[in-house]
mmCIF file of C-alpha atoms (C1' of nucleotides) in Angstrom:
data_model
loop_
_atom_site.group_PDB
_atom_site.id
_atom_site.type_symbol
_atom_site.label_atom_id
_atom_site.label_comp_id
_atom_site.label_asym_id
_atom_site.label_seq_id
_atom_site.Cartn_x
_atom_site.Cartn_y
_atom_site.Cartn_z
ATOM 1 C CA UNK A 1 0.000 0.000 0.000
ATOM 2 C CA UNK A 2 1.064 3.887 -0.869
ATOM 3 C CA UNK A 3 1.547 6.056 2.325
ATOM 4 C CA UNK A 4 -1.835 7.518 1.882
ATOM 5 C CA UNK A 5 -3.558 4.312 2.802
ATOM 6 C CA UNK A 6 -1.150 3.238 5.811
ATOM 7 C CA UNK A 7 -2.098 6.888 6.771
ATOM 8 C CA UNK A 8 -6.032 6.132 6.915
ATOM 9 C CA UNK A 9 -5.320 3.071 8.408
ATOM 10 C CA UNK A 10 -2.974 3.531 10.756
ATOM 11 C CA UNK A 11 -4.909 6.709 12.057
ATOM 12 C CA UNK A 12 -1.664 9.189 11.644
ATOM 13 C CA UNK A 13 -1.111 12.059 8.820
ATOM 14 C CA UNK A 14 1.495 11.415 5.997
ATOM 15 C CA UNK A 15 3.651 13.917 7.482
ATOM 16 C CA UNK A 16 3.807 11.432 10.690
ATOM 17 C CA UNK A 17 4.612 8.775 8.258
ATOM 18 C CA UNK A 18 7.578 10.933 7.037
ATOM 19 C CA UNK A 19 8.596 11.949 9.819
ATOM 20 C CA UNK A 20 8.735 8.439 11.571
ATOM 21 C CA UNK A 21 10.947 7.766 8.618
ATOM 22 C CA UNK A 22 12.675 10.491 8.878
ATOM 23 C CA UNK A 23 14.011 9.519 12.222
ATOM 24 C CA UNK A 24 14.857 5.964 11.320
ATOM 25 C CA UNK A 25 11.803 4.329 12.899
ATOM 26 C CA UNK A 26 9.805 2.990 9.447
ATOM 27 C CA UNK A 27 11.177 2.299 6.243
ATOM 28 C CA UNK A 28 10.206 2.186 2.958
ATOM 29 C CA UNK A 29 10.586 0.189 -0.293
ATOM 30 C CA UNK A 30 10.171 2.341 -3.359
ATOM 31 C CA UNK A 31 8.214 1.869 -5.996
ATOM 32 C CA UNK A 32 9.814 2.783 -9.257
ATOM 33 C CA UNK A 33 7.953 6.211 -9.253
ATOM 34 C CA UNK A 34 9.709 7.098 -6.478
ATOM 35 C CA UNK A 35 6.012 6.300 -4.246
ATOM 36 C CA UNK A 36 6.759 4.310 -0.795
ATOM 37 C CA UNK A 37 5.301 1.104 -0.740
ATOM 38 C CA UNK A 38 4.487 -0.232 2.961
ATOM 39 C CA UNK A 39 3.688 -3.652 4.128
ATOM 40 C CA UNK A 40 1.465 -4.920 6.290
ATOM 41 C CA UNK A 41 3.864 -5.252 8.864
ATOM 42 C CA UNK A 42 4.619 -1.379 8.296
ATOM 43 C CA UNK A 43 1.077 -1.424 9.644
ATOM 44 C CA UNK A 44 1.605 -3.068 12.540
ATOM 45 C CA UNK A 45 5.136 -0.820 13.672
ATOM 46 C CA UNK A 46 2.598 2.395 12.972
ATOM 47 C CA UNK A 47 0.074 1.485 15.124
ATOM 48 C CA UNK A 48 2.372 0.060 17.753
ATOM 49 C CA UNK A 49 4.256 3.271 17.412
ATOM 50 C CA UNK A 50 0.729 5.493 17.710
ATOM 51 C CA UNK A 51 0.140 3.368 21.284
ATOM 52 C CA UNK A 52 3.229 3.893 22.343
ATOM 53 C CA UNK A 53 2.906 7.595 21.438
ATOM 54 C CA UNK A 54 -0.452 8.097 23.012
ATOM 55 C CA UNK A 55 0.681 6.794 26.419
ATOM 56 C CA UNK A 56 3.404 9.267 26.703
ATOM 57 C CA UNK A 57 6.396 7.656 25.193
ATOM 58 C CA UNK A 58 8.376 9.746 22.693
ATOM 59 C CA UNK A 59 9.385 8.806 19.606
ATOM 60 C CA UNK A 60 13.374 7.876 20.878
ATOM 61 C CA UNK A 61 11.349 5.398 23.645
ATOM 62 C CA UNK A 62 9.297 3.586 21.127
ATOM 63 C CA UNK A 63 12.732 2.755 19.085
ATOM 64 C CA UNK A 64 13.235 -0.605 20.884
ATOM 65 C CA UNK A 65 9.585 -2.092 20.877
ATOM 66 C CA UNK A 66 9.702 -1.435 16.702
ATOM 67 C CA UNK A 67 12.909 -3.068 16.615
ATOM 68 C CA UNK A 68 11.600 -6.334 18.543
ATOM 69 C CA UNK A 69 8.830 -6.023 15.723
ATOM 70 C CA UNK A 70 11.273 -6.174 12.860
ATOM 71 C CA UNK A 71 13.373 -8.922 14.830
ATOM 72 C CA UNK A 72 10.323 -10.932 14.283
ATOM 73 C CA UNK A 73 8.622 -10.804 17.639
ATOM 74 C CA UNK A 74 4.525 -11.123 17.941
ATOM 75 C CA UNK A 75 4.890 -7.962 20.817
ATOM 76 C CA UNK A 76 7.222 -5.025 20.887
ATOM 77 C CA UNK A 77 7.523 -5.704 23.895
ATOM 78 C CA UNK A 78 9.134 -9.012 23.857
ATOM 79 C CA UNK A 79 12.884 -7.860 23.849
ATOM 80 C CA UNK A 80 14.654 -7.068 27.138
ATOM 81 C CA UNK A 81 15.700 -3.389 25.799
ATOM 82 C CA UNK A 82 11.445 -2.565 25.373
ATOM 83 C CA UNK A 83 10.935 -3.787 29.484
ATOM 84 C CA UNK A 84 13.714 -1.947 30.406
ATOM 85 C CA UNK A 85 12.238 1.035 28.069
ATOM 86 C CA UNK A 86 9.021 0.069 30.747
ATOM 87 C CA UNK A 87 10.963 0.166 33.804
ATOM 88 C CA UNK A 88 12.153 3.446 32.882
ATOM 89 C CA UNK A 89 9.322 5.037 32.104
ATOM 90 C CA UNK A 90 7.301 3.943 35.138
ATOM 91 C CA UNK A 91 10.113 5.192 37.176
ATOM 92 C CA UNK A 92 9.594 8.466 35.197
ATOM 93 C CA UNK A 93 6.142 8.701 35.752
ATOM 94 C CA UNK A 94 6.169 8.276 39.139
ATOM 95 C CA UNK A 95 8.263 11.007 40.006
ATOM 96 C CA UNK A 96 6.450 13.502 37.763
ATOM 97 C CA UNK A 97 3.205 11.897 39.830
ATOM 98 C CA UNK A 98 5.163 12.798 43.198
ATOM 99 C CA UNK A 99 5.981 16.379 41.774
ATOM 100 C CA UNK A 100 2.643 17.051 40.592
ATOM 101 C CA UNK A 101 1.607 15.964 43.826
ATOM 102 C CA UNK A 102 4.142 17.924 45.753
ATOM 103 C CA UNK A 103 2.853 20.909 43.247
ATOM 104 C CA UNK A 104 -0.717 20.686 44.321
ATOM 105 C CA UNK A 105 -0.503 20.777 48.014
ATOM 106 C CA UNK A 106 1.900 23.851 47.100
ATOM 107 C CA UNK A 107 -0.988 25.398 45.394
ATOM 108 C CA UNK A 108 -3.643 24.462 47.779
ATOM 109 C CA UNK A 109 -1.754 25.927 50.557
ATOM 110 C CA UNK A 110 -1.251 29.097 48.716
ATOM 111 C CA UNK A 111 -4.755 29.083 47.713
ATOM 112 C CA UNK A 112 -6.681 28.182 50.859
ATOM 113 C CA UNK A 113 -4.482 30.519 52.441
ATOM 114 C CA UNK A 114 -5.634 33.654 49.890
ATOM 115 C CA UNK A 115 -9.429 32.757 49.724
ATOM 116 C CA UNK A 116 -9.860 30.303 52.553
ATOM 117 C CA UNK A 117 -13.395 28.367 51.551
ATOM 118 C CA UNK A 118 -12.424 28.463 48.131
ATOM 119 C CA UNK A 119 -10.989 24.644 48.426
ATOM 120 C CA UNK A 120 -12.644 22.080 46.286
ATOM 121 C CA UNK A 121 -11.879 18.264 47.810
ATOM 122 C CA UNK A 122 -8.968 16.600 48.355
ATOM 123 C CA UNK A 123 -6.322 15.694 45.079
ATOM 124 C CA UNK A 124 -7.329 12.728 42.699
ATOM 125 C CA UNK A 125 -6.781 9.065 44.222
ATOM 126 C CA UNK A 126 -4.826 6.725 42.508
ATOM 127 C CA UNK A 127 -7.899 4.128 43.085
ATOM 128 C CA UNK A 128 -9.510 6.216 39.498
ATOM 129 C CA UNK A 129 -7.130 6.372 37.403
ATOM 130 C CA UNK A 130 -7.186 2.182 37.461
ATOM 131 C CA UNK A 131 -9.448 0.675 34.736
ATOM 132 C CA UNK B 1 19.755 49.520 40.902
ATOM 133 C CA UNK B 2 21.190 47.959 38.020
ATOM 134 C CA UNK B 3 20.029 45.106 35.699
ATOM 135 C CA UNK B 4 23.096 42.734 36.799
ATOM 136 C CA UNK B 5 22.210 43.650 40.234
ATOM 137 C CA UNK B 6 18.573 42.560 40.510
ATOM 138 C CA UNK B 7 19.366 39.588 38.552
ATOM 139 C CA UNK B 8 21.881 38.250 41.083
ATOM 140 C CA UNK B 9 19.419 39.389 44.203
ATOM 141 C CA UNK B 10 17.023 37.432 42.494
ATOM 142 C CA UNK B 11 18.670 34.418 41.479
ATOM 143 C CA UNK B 12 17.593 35.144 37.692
ATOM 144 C CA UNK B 13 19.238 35.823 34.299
ATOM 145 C CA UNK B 14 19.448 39.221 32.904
ATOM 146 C CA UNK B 15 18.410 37.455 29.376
ATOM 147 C CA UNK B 16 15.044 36.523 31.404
ATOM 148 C CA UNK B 17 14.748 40.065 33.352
ATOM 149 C CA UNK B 18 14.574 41.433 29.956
ATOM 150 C CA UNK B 19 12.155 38.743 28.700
ATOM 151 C CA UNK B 20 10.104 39.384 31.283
ATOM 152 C CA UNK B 21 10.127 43.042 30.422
ATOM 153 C CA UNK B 22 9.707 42.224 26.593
ATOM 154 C CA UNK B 23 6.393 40.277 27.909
ATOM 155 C CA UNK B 24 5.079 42.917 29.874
ATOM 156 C CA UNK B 25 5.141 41.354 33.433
ATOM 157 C CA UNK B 26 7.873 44.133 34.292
ATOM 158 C CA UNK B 27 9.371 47.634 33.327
ATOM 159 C CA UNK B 28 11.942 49.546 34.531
ATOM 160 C CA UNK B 29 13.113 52.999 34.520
ATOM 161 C CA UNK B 30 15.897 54.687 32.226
ATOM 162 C CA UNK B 31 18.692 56.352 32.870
ATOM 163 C CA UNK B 32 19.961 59.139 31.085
ATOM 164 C CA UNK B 33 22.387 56.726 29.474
ATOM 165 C CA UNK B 34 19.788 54.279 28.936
ATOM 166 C CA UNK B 35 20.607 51.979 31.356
ATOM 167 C CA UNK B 36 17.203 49.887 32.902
ATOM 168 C CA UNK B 37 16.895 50.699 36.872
ATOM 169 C CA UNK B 38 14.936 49.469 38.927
ATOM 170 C CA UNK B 39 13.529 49.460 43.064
ATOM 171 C CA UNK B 40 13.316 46.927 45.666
ATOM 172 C CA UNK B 41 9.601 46.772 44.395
ATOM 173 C CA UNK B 42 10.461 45.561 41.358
ATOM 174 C CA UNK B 43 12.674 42.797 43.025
ATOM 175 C CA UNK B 44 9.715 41.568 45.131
ATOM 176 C CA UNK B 45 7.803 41.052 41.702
ATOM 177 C CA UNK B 46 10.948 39.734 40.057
ATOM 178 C CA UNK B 47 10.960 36.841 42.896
ATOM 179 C CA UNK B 48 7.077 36.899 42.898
ATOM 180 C CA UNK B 49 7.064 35.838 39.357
ATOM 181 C CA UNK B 50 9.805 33.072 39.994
ATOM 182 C CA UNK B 51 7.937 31.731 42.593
ATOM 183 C CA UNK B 52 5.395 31.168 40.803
ATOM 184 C CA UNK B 53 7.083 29.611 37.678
ATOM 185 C CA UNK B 54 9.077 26.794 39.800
ATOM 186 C CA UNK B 55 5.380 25.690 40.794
ATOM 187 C CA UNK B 56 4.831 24.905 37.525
ATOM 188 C CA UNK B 57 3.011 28.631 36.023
ATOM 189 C CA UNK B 58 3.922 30.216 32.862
ATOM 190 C CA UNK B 59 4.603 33.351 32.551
ATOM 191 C CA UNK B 60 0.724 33.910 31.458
ATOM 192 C CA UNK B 61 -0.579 32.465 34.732
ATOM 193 C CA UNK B 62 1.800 35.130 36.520
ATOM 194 C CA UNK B 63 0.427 38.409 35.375
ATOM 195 C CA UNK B 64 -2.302 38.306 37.937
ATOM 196 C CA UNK B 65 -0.114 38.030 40.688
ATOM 197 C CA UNK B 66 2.387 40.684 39.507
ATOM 198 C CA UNK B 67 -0.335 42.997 38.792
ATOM 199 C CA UNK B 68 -1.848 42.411 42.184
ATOM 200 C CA UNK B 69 1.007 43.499 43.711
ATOM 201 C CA UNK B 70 1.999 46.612 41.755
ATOM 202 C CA UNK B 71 -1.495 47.516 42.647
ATOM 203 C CA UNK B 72 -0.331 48.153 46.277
ATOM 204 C CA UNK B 73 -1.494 44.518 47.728
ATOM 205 C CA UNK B 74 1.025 42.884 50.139
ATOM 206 C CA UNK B 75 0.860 39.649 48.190
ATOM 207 C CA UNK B 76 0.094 39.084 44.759
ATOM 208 C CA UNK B 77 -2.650 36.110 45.795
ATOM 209 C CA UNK B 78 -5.042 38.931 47.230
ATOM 210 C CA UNK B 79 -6.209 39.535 44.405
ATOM 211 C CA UNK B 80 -9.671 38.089 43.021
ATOM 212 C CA UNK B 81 -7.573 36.963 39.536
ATOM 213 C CA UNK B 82 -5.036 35.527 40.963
ATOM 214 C CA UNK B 83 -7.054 33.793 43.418
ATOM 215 C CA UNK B 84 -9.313 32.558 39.775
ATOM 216 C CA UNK B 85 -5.376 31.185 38.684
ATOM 217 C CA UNK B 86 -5.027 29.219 41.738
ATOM 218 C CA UNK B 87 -8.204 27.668 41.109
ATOM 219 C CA UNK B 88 -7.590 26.705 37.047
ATOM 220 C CA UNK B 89 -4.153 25.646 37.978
ATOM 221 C CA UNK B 90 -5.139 23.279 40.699
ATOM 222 C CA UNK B 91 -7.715 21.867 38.315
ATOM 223 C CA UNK B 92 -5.155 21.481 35.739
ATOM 224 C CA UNK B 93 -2.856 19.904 37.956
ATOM 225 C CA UNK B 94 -5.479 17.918 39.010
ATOM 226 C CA UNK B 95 -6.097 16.464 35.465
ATOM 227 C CA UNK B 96 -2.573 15.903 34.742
ATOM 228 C CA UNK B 97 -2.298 13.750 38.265
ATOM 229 C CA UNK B 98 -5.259 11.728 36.772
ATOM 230 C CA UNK B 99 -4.044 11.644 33.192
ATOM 231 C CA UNK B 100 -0.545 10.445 34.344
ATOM 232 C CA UNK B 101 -2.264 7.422 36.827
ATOM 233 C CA UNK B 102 -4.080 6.338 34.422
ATOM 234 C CA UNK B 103 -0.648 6.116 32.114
ATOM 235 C CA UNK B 104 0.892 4.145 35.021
ATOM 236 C CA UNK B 105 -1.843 1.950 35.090
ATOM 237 C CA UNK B 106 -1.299 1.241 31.293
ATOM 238 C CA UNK B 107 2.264 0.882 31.514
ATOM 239 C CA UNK B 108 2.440 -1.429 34.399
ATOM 240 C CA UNK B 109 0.227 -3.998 33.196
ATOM 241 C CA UNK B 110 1.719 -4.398 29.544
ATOM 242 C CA UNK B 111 5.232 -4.600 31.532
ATOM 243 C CA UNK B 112 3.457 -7.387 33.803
ATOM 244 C CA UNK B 113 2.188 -8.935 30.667
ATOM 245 C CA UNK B 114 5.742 -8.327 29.197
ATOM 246 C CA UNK B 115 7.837 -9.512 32.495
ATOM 247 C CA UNK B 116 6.345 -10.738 35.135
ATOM 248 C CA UNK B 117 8.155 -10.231 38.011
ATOM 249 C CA UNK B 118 9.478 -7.230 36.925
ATOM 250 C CA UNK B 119 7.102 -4.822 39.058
ATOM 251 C CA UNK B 120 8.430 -3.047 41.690
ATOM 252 C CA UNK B 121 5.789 -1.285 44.263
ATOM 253 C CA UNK B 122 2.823 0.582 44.052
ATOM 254 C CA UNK B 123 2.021 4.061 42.403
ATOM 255 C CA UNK B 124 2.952 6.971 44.669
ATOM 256 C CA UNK B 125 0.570 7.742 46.910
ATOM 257 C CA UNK B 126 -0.834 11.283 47.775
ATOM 258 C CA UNK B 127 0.570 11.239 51.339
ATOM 259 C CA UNK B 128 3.922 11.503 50.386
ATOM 260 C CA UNK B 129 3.647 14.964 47.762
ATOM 261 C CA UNK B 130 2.213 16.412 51.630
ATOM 262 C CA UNK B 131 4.818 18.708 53.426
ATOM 263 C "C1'" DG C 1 44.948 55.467 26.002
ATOM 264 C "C1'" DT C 2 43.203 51.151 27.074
ATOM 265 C "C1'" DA C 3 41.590 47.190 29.464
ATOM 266 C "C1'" DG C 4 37.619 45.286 31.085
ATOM 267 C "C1'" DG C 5 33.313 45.037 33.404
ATOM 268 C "C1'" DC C 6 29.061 46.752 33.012
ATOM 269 C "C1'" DG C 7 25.034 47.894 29.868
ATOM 270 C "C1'" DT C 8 22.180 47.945 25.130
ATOM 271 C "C1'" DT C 9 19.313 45.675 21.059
ATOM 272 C "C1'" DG C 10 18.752 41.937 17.741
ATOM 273 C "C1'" DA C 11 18.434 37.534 16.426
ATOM 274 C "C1'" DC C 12 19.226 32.550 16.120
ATOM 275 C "C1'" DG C 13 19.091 27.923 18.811
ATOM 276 C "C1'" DC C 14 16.752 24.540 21.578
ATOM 277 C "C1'" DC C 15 13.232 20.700 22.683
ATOM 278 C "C1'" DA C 16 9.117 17.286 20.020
ATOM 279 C "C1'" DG C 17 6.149 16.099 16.860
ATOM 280 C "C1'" DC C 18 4.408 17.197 13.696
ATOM 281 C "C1'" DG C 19 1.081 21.199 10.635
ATOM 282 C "C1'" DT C 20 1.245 23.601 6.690
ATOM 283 C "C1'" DC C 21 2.489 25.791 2.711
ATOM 284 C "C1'" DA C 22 5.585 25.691 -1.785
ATOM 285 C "C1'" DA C 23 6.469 23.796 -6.094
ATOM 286 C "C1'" DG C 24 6.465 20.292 -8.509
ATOM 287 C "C1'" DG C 25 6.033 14.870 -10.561
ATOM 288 C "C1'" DT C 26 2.676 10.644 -11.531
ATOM 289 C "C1'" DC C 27 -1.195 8.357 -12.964
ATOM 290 C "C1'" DA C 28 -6.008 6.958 -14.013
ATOM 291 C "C1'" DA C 29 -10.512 8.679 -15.436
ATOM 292 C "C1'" DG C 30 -13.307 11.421 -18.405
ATOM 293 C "C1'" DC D 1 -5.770 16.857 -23.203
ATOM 294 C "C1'" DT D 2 -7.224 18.120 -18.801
ATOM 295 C "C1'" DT D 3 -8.662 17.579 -14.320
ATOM 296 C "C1'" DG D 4 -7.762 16.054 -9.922
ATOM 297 C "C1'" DA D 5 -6.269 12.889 -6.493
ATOM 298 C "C1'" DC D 6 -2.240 11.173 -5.116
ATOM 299 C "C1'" DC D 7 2.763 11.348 -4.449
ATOM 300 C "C1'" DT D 8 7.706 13.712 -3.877
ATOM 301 C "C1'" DT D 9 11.330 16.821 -1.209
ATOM 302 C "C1'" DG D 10 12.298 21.058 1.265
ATOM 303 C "C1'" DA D 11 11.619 24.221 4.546
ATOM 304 C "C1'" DC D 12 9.353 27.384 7.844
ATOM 305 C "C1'" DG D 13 5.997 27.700 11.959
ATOM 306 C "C1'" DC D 14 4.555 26.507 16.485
ATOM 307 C "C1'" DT D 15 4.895 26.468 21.968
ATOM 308 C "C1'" DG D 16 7.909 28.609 26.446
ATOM 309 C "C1'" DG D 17 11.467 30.358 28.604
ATOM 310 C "C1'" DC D 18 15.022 31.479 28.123
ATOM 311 C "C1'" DG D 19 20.797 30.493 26.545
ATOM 312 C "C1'" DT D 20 24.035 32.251 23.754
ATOM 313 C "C1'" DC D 21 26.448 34.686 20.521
ATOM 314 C "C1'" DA D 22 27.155 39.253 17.875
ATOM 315 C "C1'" DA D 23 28.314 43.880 17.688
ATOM 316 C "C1'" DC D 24 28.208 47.768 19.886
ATOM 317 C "C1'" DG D 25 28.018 51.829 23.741
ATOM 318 C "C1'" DC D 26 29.254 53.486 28.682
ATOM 319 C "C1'" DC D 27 32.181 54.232 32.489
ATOM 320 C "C1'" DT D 28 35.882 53.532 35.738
ATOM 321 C "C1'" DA D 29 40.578 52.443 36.908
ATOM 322 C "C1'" DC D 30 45.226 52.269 35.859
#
DNA sequence: GTAGGCGTTGACGCCAGCGTCAAGGTCAAG
DNA sequence: CTTGACCTTGACGCTGGCGTCAACGCCTAC
């Protein structure tokens, strides 16, 4: 398929597409216009990419879990490099969690102290954000 | 006093004394050789402003306060603005806290799926980001 | 006079992940 | 042949808060 299609399927612009490339994550066989042909499996490193993306990975993180792809594995995150990308990232997330939190009794403090009554309820459990 | 000055009483750049200025959050004074001076008022804003932006405000969510003060408040919160700021903030800061347990939530169970036995402990709690 | 420590404005660089034009080539349908 | 949908590369814009030159003026000390 032409990089219009993997676009529509994959849920991502063209400029994504080229940009992905761009930065060595996709590649693409040419057709003999010059037009990149993608495979299925081009498919399946987008959307893995797009997932990756959406739960606040960057584009350097995902790296690893497309390269387990390529090596043949059925999940990016097969490989030892894409837990360790994991590990890293929950680590990550839980400190920005602790700042935020750190953050918000800051600005509660501040703001109950300016305009006391003006306090809504205490900050967001971690019981919600589980699904 | 000087530009250099205030910057080193404030812990601050010049570049970002006179980015602030270029934004509109300060001014200062000429000389007659066109040197910026400013007072010990403009220091207390100056450190206002920084205050603020290590909590996590821009530069936007500042104005408020600075305006407050130059207004002849004691502290830039008195204000009915400001005190609107706190309120938005802690909202937003309140999403993000949400936004990012969910993302833990995601994160930790593809790296159980991925490696189990890999988990460490639980997601921070809110007790701990209490002073 | 001159070294050098202060000040001035202007403007590019940076980080990420693209959006959005610009200026064209390709190909099938009518 | 022409239209129009698709493709190509290249390059600037965007967001925030500055860092970092560049090229120059001011002022004091020696």
């Amino acid at each position: 398929m032409r990089i219009g299609e993997l676009a529509r399927r994959a849920g991502v612009s063209t400029r994504a597409l080229r940009y992905y490339e761009q930065q060595g994550l996709i590649t693409a066989r040419r057709a003999a216009n010059g037009y990149r042909e993608y495979s299925e499996a081009d498919l399946r490193l987008v959307t893995e990419i797009r997932s990756l993306l959406t739960v606040g990975f960057t584009l350097e993180d995902a790296r690893p879990f497309v390269a387990c792809l390529r090596a043949g594995h059925e999940s990016g995150a097969s490989c030892p490099e894409s837990v360790e990308v994991y590990r890293r990232k929950l680590a990550e997330i839980d400190g920005e969690i602790r700042t935020l939190l750190t953050r918000r009794a800051e600005v509660a403090a501040q703001l109950g102290a300016a305009c006391p009554g003006c306090m809504f309820g205490p900050p967001p459990d971690r019981n919600e954000g589980e699904s």
